[in-house]
PDB file of C-alpha atoms in Angstrom:
ATOM      1  CA  MET A   4       2.625   8.898  -9.075  1.00 33.00           C
ATOM      2  CA  ILE A   5       2.569   8.824  -5.293  1.00 33.00           C
ATOM      3  CA  ASP A   6       6.709   8.601  -4.390  1.00 35.00           C
ATOM      4  CA  ARG A   7       6.155   9.469  -0.676  1.00 40.00           C
ATOM      5  CA  LYS A   8       3.881   8.109   1.541  1.00 44.00           C
ATOM      6  CA  THR A   9       4.064   8.970   5.115  1.00 45.00           C
ATOM      7  CA  ALA A  10       4.171   6.237   7.226  1.00 44.00           C
ATOM      8  CA  PHE A  11       4.181   6.113  11.880  1.00 45.00           C
ATOM      9  CA  LYS A  12       4.815   3.893  13.916  1.00 43.00           C
ATOM     10  CA  ALA A  13       2.586   4.975  16.773  1.00 43.00           C
ATOM     11  CA  ALA A  14       3.806   3.152  20.000  1.00 44.00           C
ATOM     12  CA  ALA A  15       7.328   3.949  19.259  1.00 36.00           C
ATOM     13  CA  VAL A  16       7.387   7.070  17.262  1.00 33.00           C
ATOM     14  CA  MET A  17       9.171   6.907  13.758  1.00 32.00           C
ATOM     15  CA  ILE A  18       8.412   7.471  10.406  1.00 30.00           C
ATOM     16  CA  ILE A  19       8.772   4.008   8.576  1.00 35.00           C
ATOM     17  CA  ALA A  20      10.984   4.215   5.416  1.00 29.00           C
ATOM     18  CA  SER A  21      10.112   2.325   2.258  1.00 31.00           C
ATOM     19  CA  ALA A  22      11.074  -1.371   2.176  1.00 31.00           C
ATOM     20  CA  ALA A  23      14.424  -2.214   1.043  1.00 29.00           C
ATOM     21  CA  PHE A  24      15.031  -4.231  -2.154  1.00 27.00           C
ATOM     22  CA  SER A  25      17.152  -7.108  -2.278  1.00 33.00           C
ATOM     23  CA  ASN A  26      17.340 -10.913  -3.819  1.00 38.00           C
ATOM     24  CA  GLY A  27      16.063 -13.397  -2.233  1.00 39.00           C
ATOM     25  CA  ALA A  28      17.739 -16.422  -1.252  1.00 40.00           C
ATOM     26  CA  SER A  29      15.530 -19.859  -2.629  1.00 43.00           C
ATOM     27  CA  ALA A  30      12.998 -21.442   0.080  1.00 42.00           C
ATOM     28  CA  LYS A  31      14.110 -24.493   1.624  1.00 47.00           C
ATOM     29  CA  GLN A  32      11.150 -26.246   0.730  1.00 51.00           C
ATOM     30  CA  ASP A  33       8.920 -24.622  -1.975  1.00 63.00           C
ATOM     31  CA  PRO A  34       6.597 -27.191  -3.224  1.00 74.00           C
ATOM     32  CA  ALA A  35       5.176 -26.378  -6.495  1.00 89.00           C
ATOM     33  CA  PRO A  36       3.012 -22.835  -7.608  1.00 96.00           C
ATOM     34  CA  LEU A  37      -0.490 -23.506  -7.076  1.00 98.00           C
ATOM     35  CA  GLN A  38      -2.481 -22.947  -9.738  1.00 98.00           C
ATOM     36  CA  PRO A  39      -5.665 -20.619 -10.266  1.00 98.00           C
ATOM     37  CA  SER A  40      -8.712 -21.695  -9.193  1.00 98.00           C
ATOM     38  CA  SER A  41     -10.805 -19.195 -10.503  1.00 98.00           C
ATOM     39  CA  SER A  42     -10.847 -15.769 -12.954  1.00 98.00           C
ATOM     40  CA  TRP A  43      -9.823 -12.596 -11.810  1.00 98.00           C
ATOM     41  CA  ASN A  44     -11.912 -10.577  -9.879  1.00 98.00           C
ATOM     42  CA  LEU A  45     -12.504  -7.237  -9.798  1.00 97.00           C
ATOM     43  CA  ASN A  46     -14.835  -5.055  -6.763  1.00 95.00           C
ATOM     44  CA  TYR A  47     -15.335  -1.432  -6.818  1.00 94.00           C
ATOM     45  CA  ALA A  48     -16.150  -0.701  -3.687  1.00 91.00           C
ATOM     46  CA  GLU A  49     -16.823   3.017  -1.628  1.00 88.00           C
ATOM     47  CA  LYS A  50     -13.119   3.701  -0.702  1.00 88.00           C
ATOM     48  CA  ASN A  51     -11.256   1.001  -2.459  1.00 92.00           C
ATOM     49  CA  CYS A  52     -10.398  -0.843  -5.193  1.00 95.00           C
ATOM     50  CA  ARG A  53     -10.063  -4.736  -4.675  1.00 96.00           C
ATOM     51  CA  LEU A  54      -8.245  -7.483  -7.417  1.00 98.00           C
ATOM     52  CA  MET A  55      -9.117 -11.142  -6.368  1.00 97.00           C
ATOM     53  CA  ARG A  56      -8.419 -14.439  -6.838  1.00 98.00           C
ATOM     54  CA  THR A  57      -8.441 -18.057  -5.577  1.00 98.00           C
ATOM     55  CA  PHE A  58      -5.377 -20.850  -6.338  1.00 98.00           C
ATOM     56  CA  GLY A  59      -5.113 -24.549  -4.786  1.00 97.00           C
ATOM     57  CA  GLU A  60      -8.613 -26.805  -4.325  1.00 96.00           C
ATOM     58  CA  GLY A  61      -9.663 -27.900  -0.950  1.00 95.00           C
ATOM     59  CA  ASP A  62      -7.190 -28.033   1.848  1.00 92.00           C
ATOM     60  CA  ASP A  63      -4.692 -25.849  -0.384  1.00 94.00           C
ATOM     61  CA  LYS A  64      -6.958 -23.039  -1.754  1.00 97.00           C
ATOM     62  CA  VAL A  65      -5.423 -20.276  -1.148  1.00 97.00           C
ATOM     63  CA  VAL A  66      -6.917 -15.968  -2.296  1.00 97.00           C
ATOM     64  CA  PHE A  67      -5.134 -13.605  -2.795  1.00 98.00           C
ATOM     65  CA  ALA A  68      -5.848  -9.898  -3.223  1.00 97.00           C
ATOM     66  CA  ILE A  69      -4.781  -6.898  -4.155  1.00 97.00           C
ATOM     67  CA  GLU A  70      -6.245  -3.857  -2.600  1.00 94.00           C
ATOM     68  CA  GLN A  71      -5.588  -0.423  -3.568  1.00 93.00           C
ATOM     69  CA  ALA A  72      -6.912   3.008  -1.803  1.00 90.00           C
ATOM     70  CA  LEU A  73      -4.803   5.610  -3.079  1.00 88.00           C
ATOM     71  CA  PRO A  74      -3.539   6.061  -6.317  1.00 92.00           C
ATOM     72  CA  GLY A  75       0.051   5.436  -7.742  1.00 91.00           C
ATOM     73  CA  ASP A  76       1.963   2.023  -7.495  1.00 94.00           C
ATOM     74  CA  HIS A  77       1.649   0.653  -4.032  1.00 93.00           C
ATOM     75  CA  PHE A  78      -0.654  -1.703  -2.887  1.00 95.00           C
ATOM     76  CA  SER A  79      -1.660  -3.922  -0.112  1.00 93.00           C
ATOM     77  CA  VAL A  80      -1.143  -7.248  -0.756  1.00 96.00           C
ATOM     78  CA  ILE A  81      -3.617 -10.197   1.185  1.00 95.00           C
ATOM     79  CA  VAL A  82      -2.573 -14.369   1.188  1.00 97.00           C
ATOM     80  CA  ALA A  83      -4.719 -16.379   2.473  1.00 96.00           C
ATOM     81  CA  GLY A  84      -6.070 -19.768   3.018  1.00 95.00           C
ATOM     82  CA  ARG A  85      -4.127 -23.442   5.278  1.00 95.00           C
ATOM     83  CA  PRO A  86      -1.308 -23.189   2.935  1.00 94.00           C
ATOM     84  CA  LEU A  87       0.288 -20.038   5.063  1.00 93.00           C
ATOM     85  CA  ARG A  88       0.772 -22.278   8.036  1.00 92.00           C
ATOM     86  CA  SER A  89       4.102 -23.322   6.547  1.00 89.00           C
ATOM     87  CA  VAL A  90       5.039 -19.344   6.950  1.00 87.00           C
ATOM     88  CA  TYR A  91       4.299 -19.537  10.339  1.00 81.00           C
ATOM     89  CA  LEU A  92       2.876 -15.381  10.989  1.00 81.00           C
ATOM     90  CA  LYS A  93       1.824 -14.027  14.097  1.00 80.00           C
ATOM     91  CA  PRO A  94      -0.677 -11.205  14.474  1.00 76.00           C
ATOM     92  CA  THR A  95       2.799  -8.851  15.376  1.00 77.00           C
ATOM     93  CA  PRO A  96       4.473  -7.835  12.180  1.00 81.00           C
ATOM     94  CA  GLU A  97       6.835 -10.374  11.023  1.00 87.00           C
ATOM     95  CA  ASP A  98       9.795  -9.593   8.582  1.00 92.00           C
ATOM     96  CA  VAL A  99       8.719 -11.404   4.827  1.00 95.00           C
ATOM     97  CA  GLN A 100       9.766 -11.221   1.280  1.00 96.00           C
ATOM     98  CA  ILE A 101       7.780 -10.880  -1.496  1.00 97.00           C
ATOM     99  CA  GLN A 102       8.137 -11.226  -5.518  1.00 97.00           C
ATOM    100  CA  PHE A 103       6.270 -10.906  -8.605  1.00 98.00           C
ATOM    101  CA  GLY A 104       8.783 -13.371  -9.972  1.00 95.00           C
ATOM    102  CA  PRO A 105      10.318 -14.743 -12.235  1.00 96.00           C
ATOM    103  CA  PHE A 106      12.210 -11.268 -13.824  1.00 95.00           C
ATOM    104  CA  GLU A 107      11.721  -8.717 -10.644  1.00 96.00           C
ATOM    105  CA  ASP A 108      13.519  -8.726  -7.716  1.00 95.00           C
ATOM    106  CA  ALA A 109      11.954  -9.972  -4.392  1.00 95.00           C
ATOM    107  CA  SER A 110      11.397  -6.886  -1.723  1.00 94.00           C
ATOM    108  CA  ASP A 111      11.422  -6.911   1.861  1.00 95.00           C
ATOM    109  CA  ALA A 112       8.130  -6.545   3.070  1.00 94.00           C
ATOM    110  CA  THR A 113       6.272  -6.816   6.845  1.00 91.00           C
ATOM    111  CA  ALA A 114       3.508  -8.862   6.919  1.00 92.00           C
ATOM    112  CA  VAL A 115       0.927  -9.646  10.021  1.00 86.00           C
ATOM    113  CA  GLU A 116      -1.419 -12.342  10.191  1.00 87.00           C
ATOM    114  CA  GLY A 117      -5.479 -12.293  10.496  1.00 83.00           C
ATOM    115  CA  ASP A 118      -7.941 -13.860   8.774  1.00 78.00           C
ATOM    116  CA  LEU A 119      -9.715 -14.060   5.428  1.00 83.00           C
ATOM    117  CA  GLY A 120     -13.500 -15.383   6.552  1.00 83.00           C
ATOM    118  CA  GLU A 121     -13.045 -18.732   6.187  1.00 88.00           C
ATOM    119  CA  PHE A 122     -10.005 -18.891   4.680  1.00 91.00           C
ATOM    120  CA  LYS A 123      -7.358 -18.927   7.651  1.00 89.00           C
ATOM    121  CA  PRO A 124      -4.192 -17.983   8.365  1.00 91.00           C
ATOM    122  CA  ALA A 125      -3.732 -14.494   6.181  1.00 92.00           C
ATOM    123  CA  ALA A 126      -0.622 -12.788   5.614  1.00 93.00           C
ATOM    124  CA  ILE A 127      -1.574  -8.829   5.602  1.00 92.00           C
ATOM    125  CA  ILE A 128       1.071  -6.801   3.796  1.00 93.00           C
ATOM    126  CA  SER A 129       0.151  -3.093   4.080  1.00 87.00           C
ATOM    127  CA  MET A 130       2.645  -1.862   1.057  1.00 90.00           C
ATOM    128  CA  ALA A 131       3.882  -3.835  -1.367  1.00 95.00           C
ATOM    129  CA  LYS A 132       4.529  -3.021  -5.644  1.00 95.00           C
ATOM    130  CA  LEU A 133       5.482  -4.711  -8.191  1.00 97.00           C
ATOM    131  CA  GLY A 134       9.252  -4.708  -9.117  1.00 94.00           C
ATOM    132  CA  THR A 135      11.478  -1.458  -8.679  1.00 88.00           C
ATOM    133  CA  LEU A 136      10.111   1.520 -10.157  1.00 83.00           C
ATOM    134  CA  PRO A 137      12.051   3.095 -12.880  1.00 74.00           C
ATOM    135  CA  PHE A 138      13.028   6.025 -10.411  1.00 65.00           C
ATOM    136  CA  GLU A 139      14.355   4.134  -8.115  1.00 68.00           C
ATOM    137  CA  THR A 140      17.183   3.064 -10.477  1.00 63.00           C
ATOM    138  CA  GLU A 141      17.804   6.979 -11.351  1.00 60.00           C
ATOM    139  CA  ASP A 142      21.835   8.024 -10.117  1.00 62.00           C
ATOM    140  CA  ARG A 143      20.157  11.056  -7.332  1.00 60.00           C
ATOM    141  CA  PRO A 144      22.517  13.216  -5.470  1.00 63.00           C
ATOM    142  CA  ASP A 145      21.044  13.888  -1.327  1.00 62.00           C
ATOM    143  CA  GLY A 146      18.268  16.474  -1.362  1.00 58.00           C
ATOM    144  CA  TYR A 147      17.132  15.933  -4.881  1.00 51.00           C
ATOM    145  CA  VAL A 148      13.905  17.538  -5.920  1.00 57.00           C
ATOM    146  CA  ALA A 149      12.511  15.872  -9.470  1.00 61.00           C
ATOM    147  CA  PRO A 150      11.134  18.518 -11.522  1.00 60.00           C
ATOM    148  CA  GLY A 151       8.060  18.965 -12.720  1.00 65.00           C
ATOM    149  CA  PRO A 152       5.217  17.544 -13.793  1.00 80.00           C
ATOM    150  CA  PHE A 153       3.540  15.404 -11.977  1.00 83.00           C
ATOM    151  CA  ASP A 154       0.492  12.799 -12.448  1.00 88.00           C
ATOM    152  CA  ILE A 155      -0.553  11.706  -8.938  1.00 85.00           C
ATOM    153  CA  ILE A 156      -3.049   9.685 -10.606  1.00 90.00           C
ATOM    154  CA  GLY A 157      -1.105   7.825 -12.845  1.00 89.00           C
ATOM    155  CA  ARG A 158       1.609   4.261 -12.478  1.00 91.00           C
ATOM    156  CA  THR A 159       5.533   4.247 -13.602  1.00 90.00           C
ATOM    157  CA  PHE A 160       5.650   0.354 -13.967  1.00 93.00           C
ATOM    158  CA  PRO A 161       5.858  -0.546 -17.068  1.00 93.00           C
ATOM    159  CA  ASN A 162       3.299  -2.593 -18.882  1.00 95.00           C
ATOM    160  CA  ASP A 163       5.992  -4.612 -20.642  1.00 95.00           C
ATOM    161  CA  ARG A 164       7.310  -5.923 -17.212  1.00 96.00           C
ATOM    162  CA  ALA A 165       3.532  -6.699 -15.791  1.00 97.00           C
ATOM    163  CA  ALA A 166       3.361  -8.988 -18.847  1.00 98.00           C
ATOM    164  CA  GLN A 167       6.314 -10.975 -17.857  1.00 98.00           C
ATOM    165  CA  ILE A 168       5.177 -11.429 -14.631  1.00 98.00           C
ATOM    166  CA  GLU A 169       4.589 -15.768 -13.964  1.00 98.00           C
ATOM    167  CA  TRP A 170       3.897 -15.962  -9.646  1.00 98.00           C
ATOM    168  CA  PHE A 171       4.275 -14.582  -6.983  1.00 98.00           C
ATOM    169  CA  ARG A 172       6.036 -15.880  -3.776  1.00 98.00           C
ATOM    170  CA  ILE A 173       6.118 -14.987   0.037  1.00 97.00           C
ATOM    171  CA  GLU A 174       8.491 -16.185   1.729  1.00 96.00           C
ATOM    172  CA  ARG A 175       9.527 -16.023   5.265  1.00 92.00           C
ATOM    173  CA  ARG A 176      12.572 -18.366   7.466  1.00 88.00           C
ATOM    174  CA  ARG A 177      13.413 -19.885   4.221  1.00 87.00           C
ATOM    175  CA  ARG A 178       9.301 -21.553   3.638  1.00 91.00           C
ATOM    176  CA  ALA A 179       7.258 -20.213   0.882  1.00 95.00           C
ATOM    177  CA  VAL A 180       3.947 -20.029  -0.610  1.00 97.00           C
ATOM    178  CA  THR A 181       4.087 -19.716  -4.674  1.00 98.00           C
ATOM    179  CA  LEU A 182       1.059 -18.799  -6.906  1.00 98.00           C
ATOM    180  CA  ALA A 183       0.966 -19.237 -10.218  1.00 98.00           C
ATOM    181  CA  THR A 184      -0.773 -15.695 -11.280  1.00 98.00           C
ATOM    182  CA  GLY A 185       0.378 -15.639 -14.950  1.00 98.00           C
ATOM    183  CA  PRO A 186       0.944 -12.383 -17.040  1.00 98.00           C
ATOM    184  CA  MET A 187      -0.121  -8.960 -14.954  1.00 98.00           C
ATOM    185  CA  GLU A 188      -0.608  -6.550 -17.611  1.00 97.00           C
ATOM    186  CA  LYS A 189      -4.190  -6.850 -17.597  1.00 97.00           C
ATOM    187  CA  PRO A 190      -5.128  -7.055 -14.027  1.00 98.00           C
ATOM    188  CA  VAL A 191      -3.363  -4.186 -13.171  1.00 97.00           C
ATOM    189  CA  ALA A 192      -5.126  -1.942 -15.922  1.00 97.00           C
ATOM    190  CA  ALA A 193      -8.451  -3.053 -14.957  1.00 97.00           C
ATOM    191  CA  LEU A 194      -6.986  -1.711 -11.394  1.00 97.00           C
ATOM    192  CA  GLN A 195      -6.338   0.844 -12.653  1.00 96.00           C
ATOM    193  CA  LYS A 196      -9.442   1.768 -14.117  1.00 96.00           C
ATOM    194  CA  CYS A 197     -10.979   1.400 -11.010  1.00 96.00           C
ATOM    195  CA  MET A 198      -8.983   3.520  -9.392  1.00 94.00           C
ATOM    196  CA  GLU A 199      -9.127   6.015 -11.911  1.00 93.00           C
ATOM    197  CA  ASP A 200     -12.860   5.856 -11.192  1.00 94.00           C
ATOM    198  CA  LEU A 201     -12.354   6.538  -7.777  1.00 94.00           C
ATOM    199  CA  VAL A 202     -10.481   9.812  -8.176  1.00 93.00           C
ATOM    200  CA  SER A 203     -12.954  11.018 -10.017  1.00 92.00           C
ATOM    201  CA  THR A 204     -15.245  11.174  -6.878  1.00 93.00           C
ATOM    202  CA  TRP A 205     -12.592  12.715  -4.435  1.00 92.00           C
ATOM    203  CA  GLY A 206     -14.062  16.235  -5.540  1.00 90.00           C
ATOM    204  CA  ILE A 207     -10.362  17.460  -7.390  1.00 92.00           C
ATOM    205  CA  ASP A 208      -9.813  18.248 -10.551  1.00 93.00           C
ATOM    206  CA  VAL A 209      -8.412  15.030 -11.981  1.00 92.00           C
ATOM    207  CA  ALA A 210      -6.982  16.850 -15.360  1.00 92.00           C
ATOM    208  CA  ALA A 211      -5.410  18.982 -13.578  1.00 94.00           C
ATOM    209  CA  HIS A 212      -3.261  16.224 -11.628  1.00 94.00           C
ATOM    210  CA  ARG A 213      -2.560  14.865 -14.740  1.00 92.00           C
ATOM    211  CA  GLU A 214       0.732  17.880 -14.852  1.00 94.00           C
ATOM    212  CA  LEU A 215       0.774  19.352 -11.739  1.00 95.00           C
ATOM    213  CA  SER A 216       3.638  22.146 -11.034  1.00 95.00           C
ATOM    214  CA  ARG A 217       3.889  21.179  -7.805  1.00 94.00           C
ATOM    215  CA  ARG A 218       2.132  18.549  -5.283  1.00 93.00           C
ATOM    216  CA  VAL A 219       0.873  19.225  -2.462  1.00 95.00           C
ATOM    217  CA  GLU A 220       4.349  19.784   0.281  1.00 95.00           C
ATOM    218  CA  PRO A 221       4.554  19.377   4.195  1.00 96.00           C
ATOM    219  CA  THR A 222       5.188  22.218   5.815  1.00 97.00           C
ATOM    220  CA  ASN A 223       5.592  20.651   9.594  1.00 95.00           C
ATOM    221  CA  ASP A 224       6.957  17.716  10.197  1.00 95.00           C
ATOM    222  CA  PRO A 225       4.507  14.717   9.247  1.00 94.00           C
ATOM    223  CA  GLY A 226       6.271  12.492  11.942  1.00 90.00           C
ATOM    224  CA  ASN A 227       5.087  14.694  14.586  1.00 94.00           C
ATOM    225  CA  TRP A 228       1.539  15.214  12.926  1.00 96.00           C
ATOM    226  CA  ILE A 229       0.705  11.696  15.016  1.00 94.00           C
ATOM    227  CA  ARG A 230       2.625  10.658  18.399  1.00 93.00           C
ATOM    228  CA  SER A 231       2.616   8.192  20.971  1.00 91.00           C
ATOM    229  CA  THR A 232       0.286   9.645  23.007  1.00 93.00           C
ATOM    230  CA  ASP A 233      -2.318   9.023  20.452  1.00 94.00           C
ATOM    231  CA  TYR A 234      -2.566   5.676  20.453  1.00 93.00           C
ATOM    232  CA  PRO A 235      -6.001   4.446  21.699  1.00 91.00           C
ATOM    233  CA  VAL A 236      -5.579   3.566  25.152  1.00 90.00           C
ATOM    234  CA  SER A 237      -8.739   1.083  25.130  1.00 88.00           C
ATOM    235  CA  GLU A 238      -6.777  -0.709  22.223  1.00 87.00           C
ATOM    236  CA  LEU A 239      -3.319  -0.528  23.825  1.00 87.00           C
ATOM    237  CA  TRP A 240      -4.554  -2.486  26.422  1.00 88.00           C
ATOM    238  CA  LYS A 241      -5.968  -5.069  24.103  1.00 84.00           C
ATOM    239  CA  GLY A 242      -3.491  -5.012  21.744  1.00 82.00           C
ATOM    240  CA  GLY A 243      -4.957  -3.701  19.036  1.00 83.00           C
ATOM    241  CA  GLN A 244      -2.403  -2.146  15.853  1.00 82.00           C
ATOM    242  CA  ALA A 245      -4.364  -0.906  12.665  1.00 84.00           C
ATOM    243  CA  ILE A 246      -3.051  -0.121   9.661  1.00 83.00           C
ATOM    244  CA  ILE A 247      -5.094   2.610   8.032  1.00 87.00           C
ATOM    245  CA  LYS A 248      -4.585   4.898   4.615  1.00 87.00           C
ATOM    246  CA  PHE A 249      -5.843   8.112   4.797  1.00 92.00           C
ATOM    247  CA  ARG A 250      -6.157  10.955   2.032  1.00 94.00           C
ATOM    248  CA  LEU A 251      -6.086  14.668   3.895  1.00 96.00           C
ATOM    249  CA  THR A 252      -8.040  17.021   1.120  1.00 95.00           C
ATOM    250  CA  VAL A 253      -5.585  20.086   0.960  1.00 96.00           C
ATOM    251  CA  ASN A 254      -7.426  23.730   0.597  1.00 96.00           C
ATOM    252  CA  GLU A 255      -5.923  26.569  -2.057  1.00 96.00           C
ATOM    253  CA  LYS A 256      -4.343  27.926   1.237  1.00 96.00           C
ATOM    254  CA  GLY A 257      -2.463  24.993   1.913  1.00 95.00           C
ATOM    255  CA  LEU A 258      -5.068  23.508   5.094  1.00 95.00           C
ATOM    256  CA  PRO A 259      -6.685  20.017   4.950  1.00 96.00           C
ATOM    257  CA  VAL A 260     -10.479  20.551   5.358  1.00 95.00           C
ATOM    258  CA  ASP A 261     -11.458  16.590   4.860  1.00 94.00           C
ATOM    259  CA  CYS A 262      -9.919  13.859   5.511  1.00 95.00           C
ATOM    260  CA  ASP A 263     -11.112  10.399   4.550  1.00 92.00           C
ATOM    261  CA  VAL A 264      -9.628   6.241   5.867  1.00 88.00           C
ATOM    262  CA  SER A 265      -9.413   3.578   4.750  1.00 80.00           C
ATOM    263  CA  GLY A 266      -7.854   1.055   7.106  1.00 67.00           C
ATOM    264  CA  LEU A 267      -7.083  -2.513   7.525  1.00 61.00           C
ATOM    265  CA  THR A 268      -9.055  -2.813  11.045  1.00 61.00           C
ATOM    266  CA  ASP A 269     -12.190  -3.224  12.446  1.00 59.00           C
ATOM    267  CA  SER A 270     -11.408  -0.429  15.379  1.00 70.00           C
ATOM    268  CA  ALA A 271     -12.909   2.603  14.055  1.00 85.00           C
ATOM    269  CA  GLU A 272     -11.458   4.514  17.430  1.00 90.00           C
ATOM    270  CA  PHE A 273      -7.779   4.294  15.230  1.00 91.00           C
ATOM    271  CA  ALA A 274      -9.375   5.640  12.133  1.00 90.00           C
ATOM    272  CA  GLU A 275     -11.294   8.750  14.153  1.00 93.00           C
ATOM    273  CA  ILE A 276      -7.747   9.757  16.058  1.00 94.00           C
ATOM    274  CA  SER A 277      -5.822   9.514  12.878  1.00 93.00           C
ATOM    275  CA  CYS A 278      -8.616  11.939  10.567  1.00 94.00           C
ATOM    276  CA  ASP A 279      -8.733  14.591  14.312  1.00 96.00           C
ATOM    277  CA  ARG A 280      -4.948  14.655  14.428  1.00 96.00           C
ATOM    278  CA  LEU A 281      -4.147  14.822  11.060  1.00 96.00           C
ATOM    279  CA  LYS A 282      -6.583  17.405  10.234  1.00 96.00           C
ATOM    280  CA  LYS A 283      -5.581  19.620  13.465  1.00 96.00           C
ATOM    281  CA  ARG A 284      -1.140  18.973  13.173  1.00 96.00           C
ATOM    282  CA  ALA A 285      -0.813  18.933   9.463  1.00 96.00           C
ATOM    283  CA  ARG A 286       0.066  22.159   6.768  1.00 96.00           C
ATOM    284  CA  PHE A 287       0.893  22.068   3.807  1.00 97.00           C
ATOM    285  CA  GLU A 288       2.128  23.966   0.999  1.00 97.00           C
ATOM    286  CA  PRO A 289      -0.532  23.889  -1.432  1.00 97.00           C
ATOM    287  CA  ALA A 290      -0.663  21.871  -5.138  1.00 96.00           C
ATOM    288  CA  LEU A 291      -0.039  24.552  -7.959  1.00 96.00           C
ATOM    289  CA  ASP A 292      -1.640  23.270 -11.704  1.00 96.00           C
ATOM    290  CA  VAL A 293       0.653  23.577 -14.957  1.00 94.00           C
ATOM    291  CA  ASP A 294       0.279  27.380 -14.828  1.00 95.00           C
ATOM    292  CA  GLY A 295       1.729  28.005 -11.409  1.00 96.00           C
ATOM    293  CA  LYS A 296      -2.362  28.336 -10.127  1.00 97.00           C
ATOM    294  CA  PRO A 297      -2.901  26.897  -6.515  1.00 97.00           C
ATOM    295  CA  ILE A 298      -5.897  24.322  -7.066  1.00 97.00           C
ATOM    296  CA  ALA A 299      -7.240  21.748  -4.009  1.00 96.00           C
ATOM    297  CA  SER A 300      -5.563  18.800  -3.706  1.00 96.00           C
ATOM    298  CA  VAL A 301      -5.170  15.739  -2.039  1.00 95.00           C
ATOM    299  CA  TYR A 302      -2.305  14.441   0.147  1.00 95.00           C
ATOM    300  CA  LEU A 303      -1.859  10.490   0.273  1.00 91.00           C
ATOM    301  CA  GLY A 304      -0.102   8.141   3.030  1.00 89.00           C
ATOM    302  CA  THR A 305      -0.560   5.352   5.656  1.00 87.00           C
ATOM    303  CA  VAL A 306      -0.478   5.996   8.832  1.00 88.00           C
ATOM    304  CA  ARG A 307       0.530   2.428  11.264  1.00 86.00           C
ATOM    305  CA  PHE A 308      -0.543   1.768  14.617  1.00 88.00           C
ATOM    306  CA  GLN A 309       2.087  -1.231  15.684  1.00 81.00           C
ATOM    307  CA  MET A 310       2.935  -2.582  19.230  1.00 77.00           C
ATOM    308  CA  PRO A 311       6.498  -2.760  20.137  1.00 72.00           C
ATOM    309  CA  ARG A 312       7.707  -6.262  18.869  1.00 64.00           C
TER     310      ARG A 312
END
C-alpha cells in the first residue's frame, strides 16, 4: 500500500495534501442515475491499467474510466460526455465532490476539464479512491510511523465494502451526474490483477515487496525536488498544465537510477523535466526486505504542473 503519495504544484510550489473527506450536500438538480450501456472493459496498457464502461444512450452517453499507473488504493477518474456540461468545469482546477455511494462518504477532489475523443467535456480527477481507507479511521498521535511489514502492491479497501457500492457521483455547485455502476468488487479485483501484472515488469522482487520491513524513504525534502523555476517556459506561456505519475527505481544505496512516467498531458516536455529533476535531486534511504537487507525498490508519486487560478 502506498499511503503517502508525493505531489507538487509547480507554478507556486507547495505540497498538495490528500483530499479531505466530508459528507456532501445533496445536489440541487440530480437527475436519475444513468444506467450501464456496456460491460466493463479492462485495457492492459504498457504503463497503466484502464477500466472503462459507458452509461446512458444517445446524447446522454457518458464514458467512465478508472485509470491506475501506480499500485495501491488511489487511481485517476475520467468522466466524459454531454451530461458533464451541467457541472460547468473549466480547464483550470475546480473543486468537486465525488462519491461511490450510497454507503461511502463523499470526498473532496480536484477536477480539470478535458475531453476523451468524441466524448466532451471530460472531468479529469487525478487522485480518487473508493472510500475512507481502514488506517484513516485510526486515532494516531502526531509523528506516528506505522510498523512493518509493508505491502506496497496490494490494496487495503475491503472487498465487502466495494460490493456494497451502487453508484458513482460527481457534483459541483449542487449539480451532479450519477452513474449506476453497481457493485465494484469484481471490477476492482480485475484492475488489481492488471496492476500486479504491470508491477512484475518493473524489474523488482515482487514477492519481497509484499513484506518490506522498510519502504524507500526520502532523506531530503520532496518539496524541493521540483520547483516553480522548472515549469517549462513554452508551456507557461500557453497555459499548459499536466499531471505526471512517476515511478523512481531506487537502488540498494538509495540512489534513483531510473524514472518512468505516465501522465494526463500531451506534452513530452513535462515528463522529461520531471524525470530529469527527480533523478538529480531526490535522495533516499533504500528499502529493506523482511530480513533487513537493502534491496532495489521503487518510489511512487505524482507531480502536478498547475497554473495559478
